Every structure is written in structure tokens, then in C-alpha cells.
JSON list of C-alpha atoms in Angstrom, two decimals:
[
{"chain": "A", "resi": 25, "resn": "UNK", "atom": "CA", "xyz": [257.50, 7.96, 19.94]},
{"chain": "A", "resi": 26, "resn": "UNK", "atom": "CA", "xyz": [254.00, 6.67, 19.57]},
{"chain": "A", "resi": 27, "resn": "UNK", "atom": "CA", "xyz": [251.68, 6.18, 22.34]},
{"chain": "A", "resi": 28, "resn": "UNK", "atom": "CA", "xyz": [247.97, 5.16, 22.52]},
{"chain": "A", "resi": 29, "resn": "UNK", "atom": "CA", "xyz": [245.49, 2.69, 23.93]},
{"chain": "A", "resi": 30, "resn": "UNK", "atom": "CA", "xyz": [246.75, -0.95, 23.54]},
{"chain": "A", "resi": 31, "resn": "UNK", "atom": "CA", "xyz": [244.14, -2.96, 25.39]},
{"chain": "A", "resi": 32, "resn": "UNK", "atom": "CA", "xyz": [240.47, -2.47, 26.28]},
{"chain": "A", "resi": 33, "resn": "UNK", "atom": "CA", "xyz": [238.88, -5.09, 28.47]},
{"chain": "A", "resi": 34, "resn": "UNK", "atom": "CA", "xyz": [235.61, -6.77, 28.57]},
{"chain": "A", "resi": 35, "resn": "UNK", "atom": "CA", "xyz": [234.21, -8.69, 31.54]},
{"chain": "A", "resi": 36, "resn": "UNK", "atom": "CA", "xyz": [233.05, -12.13, 30.50]},
{"chain": "A", "resi": 37, "resn": "UNK", "atom": "CA", "xyz": [231.54, -14.91, 32.66]},
{"chain": "A", "resi": 38, "resn": "UNK", "atom": "CA", "xyz": [233.68, -17.64, 31.41]},
{"chain": "A", "resi": 39, "resn": "UNK", "atom": "CA", "xyz": [237.04, -16.93, 29.64]},
{"chain": "A", "resi": 40, "resn": "UNK", "atom": "CA", "xyz": [237.20, -20.23, 27.67]},
{"chain": "A", "resi": 41, "resn": "UNK", "atom": "CA", "xyz": [233.61, -19.69, 26.39]},
{"chain": "A", "resi": 42, "resn": "UNK", "atom": "CA", "xyz": [234.45, -16.13, 25.52]},
{"chain": "A", "resi": 43, "resn": "UNK", "atom": "CA", "xyz": [237.81, -17.23, 23.83]},
{"chain": "A", "resi": 44, "resn": "UNK", "atom": "CA", "xyz": [235.88, -19.83, 21.72]},
{"chain": "A", "resi": 45, "resn": "UNK", "atom": "CA", "xyz": [233.33, -17.16, 20.68]},
{"chain": "A", "resi": 46, "resn": "UNK", "atom": "CA", "xyz": [235.92, -14.42, 19.67]},
{"chain": "A", "resi": 47, "resn": "UNK", "atom": "CA", "xyz": [238.17, -16.74, 17.86]},
{"chain": "A", "resi": 48, "resn": "UNK", "atom": "CA", "xyz": [235.89, -19.17, 16.09]},
{"chain": "A", "resi": 49, "resn": "UNK", "atom": "CA", "xyz": [233.03, -17.01, 15.47]},
{"chain": "A", "resi": 50, "resn": "UNK", "atom": "CA", "xyz": [234.35, -13.48, 15.13]},
{"chain": "A", "resi": 51, "resn": "UNK", "atom": "CA", "xyz": [237.72, -14.45, 13.55]},
{"chain": "A", "resi": 52, "resn": "UNK", "atom": "CA", "xyz": [239.92, -12.89, 16.37]},
{"chain": "A", "resi": 53, "resn": "UNK", "atom": "CA", "xyz": [243.12, -14.48, 17.20]},
{"chain": "A", "resi": 54, "resn": "UNK", "atom": "CA", "xyz": [244.78, -15.08, 20.65]},
{"chain": "A", "resi": 55, "resn": "UNK", "atom": "CA", "xyz": [247.44, -12.46, 21.52]},
{"chain": "A", "resi": 56, "resn": "UNK", "atom": "CA", "xyz": [248.15, -13.39, 25.12]},
{"chain": "A", "resi": 57, "resn": "UNK", "atom": "CA", "xyz": [246.89, -16.29, 27.37]},
{"chain": "A", "resi": 58, "resn": "UNK", "atom": "CA", "xyz": [248.94, -16.04, 30.64]},
{"chain": "A", "resi": 59, "resn": "UNK", "atom": "CA", "xyz": [248.04, -17.42, 34.02]},
{"chain": "A", "resi": 60, "resn": "UNK", "atom": "CA", "xyz": [249.12, -16.51, 37.53]},
{"chain": "A", "resi": 61, "resn": "UNK", "atom": "CA", "xyz": [247.45, -18.77, 40.05]},
{"chain": "A", "resi": 62, "resn": "UNK", "atom": "CA", "xyz": [243.59, -18.30, 39.61]},
{"chain": "A", "resi": 63, "resn": "UNK", "atom": "CA", "xyz": [244.16, -15.11, 37.48]},
{"chain": "A", "resi": 64, "resn": "UNK", "atom": "CA", "xyz": [244.18, -15.24, 33.72]},
{"chain": "A", "resi": 65, "resn": "UNK", "atom": "CA", "xyz": [245.39, -12.33, 31.46]},
{"chain": "A", "resi": 66, "resn": "UNK", "atom": "CA", "xyz": [243.67, -13.33, 28.16]},
{"chain": "A", "resi": 67, "resn": "UNK", "atom": "CA", "xyz": [243.58, -10.97, 25.17]},
{"chain": "A", "resi": 68, "resn": "UNK", "atom": "CA", "xyz": [242.57, -11.45, 21.51]},
{"chain": "A", "resi": 69, "resn": "UNK", "atom": "CA", "xyz": [243.06, -9.17, 18.58]},
{"chain": "A", "resi": 70, "resn": "UNK", "atom": "CA", "xyz": [241.35, -8.55, 15.26]},
{"chain": "A", "resi": 71, "resn": "UNK", "atom": "CA", "xyz": [243.61, -9.86, 12.50]},
{"chain": "A", "resi": 72, "resn": "UNK", "atom": "CA", "xyz": [243.45, -6.47, 10.71]},
{"chain": "A", "resi": 73, "resn": "UNK", "atom": "CA", "xyz": [244.20, -4.53, 13.80]},
{"chain": "A", "resi": 74, "resn": "UNK", "atom": "CA", "xyz": [247.33, -6.03, 15.38]},
{"chain": "A", "resi": 75, "resn": "UNK", "atom": "CA", "xyz": [248.14, -3.06, 17.49]},
{"chain": "A", "resi": 76, "resn": "UNK", "atom": "CA", "xyz": [244.97, -3.28, 19.47]},
{"chain": "A", "resi": 77, "resn": "UNK", "atom": "CA", "xyz": [244.08, -5.99, 21.98]},
{"chain": "A", "resi": 78, "resn": "UNK", "atom": "CA", "xyz": [240.71, -6.76, 23.51]},
{"chain": "A", "resi": 79, "resn": "UNK", "atom": "CA", "xyz": [240.95, -8.22, 27.02]},
{"chain": "A", "resi": 80, "resn": "UNK", "atom": "CA", "xyz": [238.56, -10.98, 28.05]},
{"chain": "A", "resi": 81, "resn": "UNK", "atom": "CA", "xyz": [238.61, -10.75, 31.75]},
{"chain": "A", "resi": 82, "resn": "UNK", "atom": "CA", "xyz": [236.79, -12.46, 34.52]},
{"chain": "A", "resi": 83, "resn": "UNK", "atom": "CA", "xyz": [235.41, -10.32, 37.16]},
{"chain": "A", "resi": 84, "resn": "UNK", "atom": "CA", "xyz": [237.10, -11.83, 40.20]},
{"chain": "A", "resi": 85, "resn": "UNK", "atom": "CA", "xyz": [239.49, -11.24, 42.97]},
{"chain": "A", "resi": 86, "resn": "UNK", "atom": "CA", "xyz": [242.15, -9.78, 43.31]},
{"chain": "A", "resi": 87, "resn": "UNK", "atom": "CA", "xyz": [240.92, -7.13, 40.92]},
{"chain": "A", "resi": 88, "resn": "UNK", "atom": "CA", "xyz": [237.51, -7.01, 42.55]},
{"chain": "A", "resi": 89, "resn": "UNK", "atom": "CA", "xyz": [236.20, -8.23, 45.72]},
{"chain": "A", "resi": 90, "resn": "UNK", "atom": "CA", "xyz": [233.68, -11.18, 45.35]},
{"chain": "A", "resi": 91, "resn": "UNK", "atom": "CA", "xyz": [230.64, -9.12, 46.08]},
{"chain": "A", "resi": 92, "resn": "UNK", "atom": "CA", "xyz": [231.57, -6.58, 43.37]},
{"chain": "A", "resi": 93, "resn": "UNK", "atom": "CA", "xyz": [232.47, -9.23, 41.05]},
{"chain": "A", "resi": 94, "resn": "UNK", "atom": "CA", "xyz": [229.16, -10.80, 41.37]},
{"chain": "A", "resi": 95, "resn": "UNK", "atom": "CA", "xyz": [227.35, -7.54, 40.69]},
{"chain": "A", "resi": 96, "resn": "UNK", "atom": "CA", "xyz": [229.49, -7.03, 37.62]},
{"chain": "A", "resi": 97, "resn": "UNK", "atom": "CA", "xyz": [228.59, -10.54, 36.29]},
{"chain": "A", "resi": 98, "resn": "UNK", "atom": "CA", "xyz": [224.92, -9.68, 36.81]},
{"chain": "A", "resi": 99, "resn": "UNK", "atom": "CA", "xyz": [225.31, -6.35, 35.04]},
{"chain": "A", "resi": 100, "resn": "UNK", "atom": "CA", "xyz": [227.07, -7.89, 32.00]},
{"chain": "A", "resi": 101, "resn": "UNK", "atom": "CA", "xyz": [224.63, -10.66, 31.73]},
{"chain": "A", "resi": 102, "resn": "UNK", "atom": "CA", "xyz": [221.75, -8.10, 31.29]},
{"chain": "A", "resi": 103, "resn": "UNK", "atom": "CA", "xyz": [223.61, -6.46, 28.54]},
{"chain": "A", "resi": 104, "resn": "UNK", "atom": "CA", "xyz": [223.99, -3.16, 30.49]},
{"chain": "A", "resi": 105, "resn": "UNK", "atom": "CA", "xyz": [227.47, -2.51, 29.56]},
{"chain": "A", "resi": 106, "resn": "UNK", "atom": "CA", "xyz": [228.18, -0.03, 26.81]},
{"chain": "A", "resi": 107, "resn": "UNK", "atom": "CA", "xyz": [228.27, -1.57, 23.35]},
{"chain": "A", "resi": 108, "resn": "UNK", "atom": "CA", "xyz": [231.46, -2.08, 21.37]},
{"chain": "A", "resi": 109, "resn": "UNK", "atom": "CA", "xyz": [231.69, -1.51, 17.71]},
{"chain": "A", "resi": 110, "resn": "UNK", "atom": "CA", "xyz": [232.87, -3.90, 14.94]},
{"chain": "A", "resi": 111, "resn": "UNK", "atom": "CA", "xyz": [233.54, -2.26, 11.58]},
{"chain": "A", "resi": 112, "resn": "UNK", "atom": "CA", "xyz": [233.05, -4.74, 8.72]},
{"chain": "A", "resi": 113, "resn": "UNK", "atom": "CA", "xyz": [233.07, -4.19, 4.89]},
{"chain": "A", "resi": 114, "resn": "UNK", "atom": "CA", "xyz": [229.85, -6.04, 4.37]},
{"chain": "A", "resi": 115, "resn": "UNK", "atom": "CA", "xyz": [227.38, -5.93, 7.14]},
{"chain": "A", "resi": 116, "resn": "UNK", "atom": "CA", "xyz": [224.77, -8.10, 5.65]},
{"chain": "A", "resi": 117, "resn": "UNK", "atom": "CA", "xyz": [227.19, -10.73, 4.53]},
{"chain": "A", "resi": 118, "resn": "UNK", "atom": "CA", "xyz": [229.01, -10.67, 8.00]},
{"chain": "A", "resi": 119, "resn": "UNK", "atom": "CA", "xyz": [225.58, -10.97, 9.62]},
{"chain": "A", "resi": 120, "resn": "UNK", "atom": "CA", "xyz": [224.65, -14.12, 7.55]},
{"chain": "A", "resi": 121, "resn": "UNK", "atom": "CA", "xyz": [227.98, -15.63, 8.27]},
{"chain": "A", "resi": 122, "resn": "UNK", "atom": "CA", "xyz": [228.04, -15.04, 11.93]},
{"chain": "A", "resi": 123, "resn": "UNK", "atom": "CA", "xyz": [224.40, -16.04, 12.40]},
{"chain": "A", "resi": 124, "resn": "UNK", "atom": "CA", "xyz": [225.11, -19.28, 10.63]},
{"chain": "A", "resi": 125, "resn": "UNK", "atom": "CA", "xyz": [227.79, -19.96, 13.32]},
{"chain": "A", "resi": 126, "resn": "UNK", "atom": "CA", "xyz": [225.36, -19.38, 16.10]},
{"chain": "A", "resi": 127, "resn": "UNK", "atom": "CA", "xyz": [225.97, -15.66, 16.98]},
{"chain": "A", "resi": 128, "resn": "UNK", "atom": "CA", "xyz": [222.92, -14.20, 18.79]},
{"chain": "A", "resi": 129, "resn": "UNK", "atom": "CA", "xyz": [221.91, -11.07, 16.96]},
{"chain": "A", "resi": 130, "resn": "UNK", "atom": "CA", "xyz": [219.64, -8.51, 18.88]},
{"chain": "A", "resi": 131, "resn": "UNK", "atom": "CA", "xyz": [219.07, -6.50, 15.74]},
{"chain": "A", "resi": 132, "resn": "UNK", "atom": "CA", "xyz": [219.08, -7.37, 12.09]},
{"chain": "A", "resi": 133, "resn": "UNK", "atom": "CA", "xyz": [220.95, -5.27, 9.52]},
{"chain": "A", "resi": 134, "resn": "UNK", "atom": "CA", "xyz": [219.27, -1.86, 9.00]},
{"chain": "A", "resi": 135, "resn": "UNK", "atom": "CA", "xyz": [220.13, 0.71, 6.43]},
{"chain": "A", "resi": 136, "resn": "UNK", "atom": "CA", "xyz": [220.37, 4.13, 8.23]},
{"chain": "A", "resi": 137, "resn": "UNK", "atom": "CA", "xyz": [222.59, 7.17, 8.80]},
{"chain": "A", "resi": 138, "resn": "UNK", "atom": "CA", "xyz": [224.17, 6.47, 5.43]},
{"chain": "A", "resi": 139, "resn": "UNK", "atom": "CA", "xyz": [225.42, 2.96, 6.24]},
{"chain": "A", "resi": 140, "resn": "UNK", "atom": "CA", "xyz": [224.15, -0.48, 7.49]},
{"chain": "A", "resi": 141, "resn": "UNK", "atom": "CA", "xyz": [224.39, -1.65, 11.09]},
{"chain": "A", "resi": 142, "resn": "UNK", "atom": "CA", "xyz": [223.30, -4.69, 13.12]},
{"chain": "A", "resi": 143, "resn": "UNK", "atom": "CA", "xyz": [223.71, -5.75, 16.80]},
{"chain": "A", "resi": 144, "resn": "UNK", "atom": "CA", "xyz": [224.73, -8.93, 18.49]},
{"chain": "A", "resi": 145, "resn": "UNK", "atom": "CA", "xyz": [225.71, -10.15, 22.04]},
{"chain": "A", "resi": 146, "resn": "UNK", "atom": "CA", "xyz": [228.58, -12.32, 23.04]},
{"chain": "A", "resi": 147, "resn": "UNK", "atom": "CA", "xyz": [227.90, -15.31, 25.30]},
{"chain": "A", "resi": 148, "resn": "UNK", "atom": "CA", "xyz": [228.50, -13.16, 28.44]},
{"chain": "A", "resi": 149, "resn": "UNK", "atom": "CA", "xyz": [225.84, -10.59, 27.40]},
{"chain": "A", "resi": 150, "resn": "UNK", "atom": "CA", "xyz": [228.25, -7.86, 26.05]},
{"chain": "A", "resi": 151, "resn": "UNK", "atom": "CA", "xyz": [226.55, -5.94, 23.21]},
{"chain": "A", "resi": 152, "resn": "UNK", "atom": "CA", "xyz": [228.22, -5.17, 19.94]},
{"chain": "A", "resi": 153, "resn": "UNK", "atom": "CA", "xyz": [227.26, -2.87, 16.99]},
{"chain": "A", "resi": 154, "resn": "UNK", "atom": "CA", "xyz": [228.44, -4.09, 13.71]},
{"chain": "A", "resi": 155, "resn": "UNK", "atom": "CA", "xyz": [228.72, -1.26, 11.30]},
{"chain": "A", "resi": 156, "resn": "UNK", "atom": "CA", "xyz": [229.50, -1.44, 7.59]},
{"chain": "A", "resi": 157, "resn": "UNK", "atom": "CA", "xyz": [232.49, 0.66, 6.71]},
{"chain": "A", "resi": 158, "resn": "UNK", "atom": "CA", "xyz": [231.88, 3.72, 4.67]},
{"chain": "A", "resi": 159, "resn": "UNK", "atom": "CA", "xyz": [234.72, 2.61, 2.37]},
{"chain": "A", "resi": 160, "resn": "UNK", "atom": "CA", "xyz": [232.25, 0.23, 0.63]},
{"chain": "A", "resi": 161, "resn": "UNK", "atom": "CA", "xyz": [229.39, 2.51, 0.59]},
{"chain": "A", "resi": 162, "resn": "UNK", "atom": "CA", "xyz": [231.20, 5.14, -1.71]}
]
């Protein structure tokens, strides 16, 4: 029997905006898009990592009270949440492709620690580190 983490969630300010960003600019695909009243369970997955889902969740009731949801939205917008890491084969190539599609980079690709990394944000303010896989550095 295999067990492990299947879904990690991000808070986003607008799920439609986040869906467009993750699918059209990062190349993810929709895994689940289900609604129950005002609540929407929305997950995407990287095409090369089908066993893992990234949840794009709106901070809202019933999971949070409205005051807490507003605080969370403000914290996310400030980029104060811990960064996620996207591993790519070619950091500089991915940076150019993503930047041409309008992705906001917070750090240009830099060679350090034996690899190349860059930083970008999603439309909600969530920070990402993009790191070149060591497989291509050997």
C-alpha cells in the first residue's frame, strides 16, 4: 500500500484568474473543478507529476470566517507565504518562455549553489522559486 501527500493548497484571490495562470502560463492541467454552492474545490496538476495536485483555494467561509479570510488575502497579496518550488530542465529557457507570456518575475535567473534559479509570483502574490534540475547540469 502506498501513501503520501496528494494535494497541497494555495490561497488565491480569484480562482478563475489562478486557473488561467496555472494552465495557460505554467502548463498545468485541471484535475478537479467541483462546486458546492459558493465553495469550489479546484486543483491542477503538473503534466509530469500526475500523482500530485496543487489546490487553488479561495480563502472564504466555510473554511475560514470572513475576518480571517480577509487577513489571509492580504498576507498572500504581500507575498508573505512560503515559496513553492518548480523544477525545470532549463531555467533560462523557461524564464524566457514564461516572461513572454506575462509572468511577473521577482528574480532573474542566477547561477548559484551548483544550479540556476529564478523567482516569480502568481497573480495572487504567491511566490515561486524555479530551479533548474541537476539532471541537466551533469
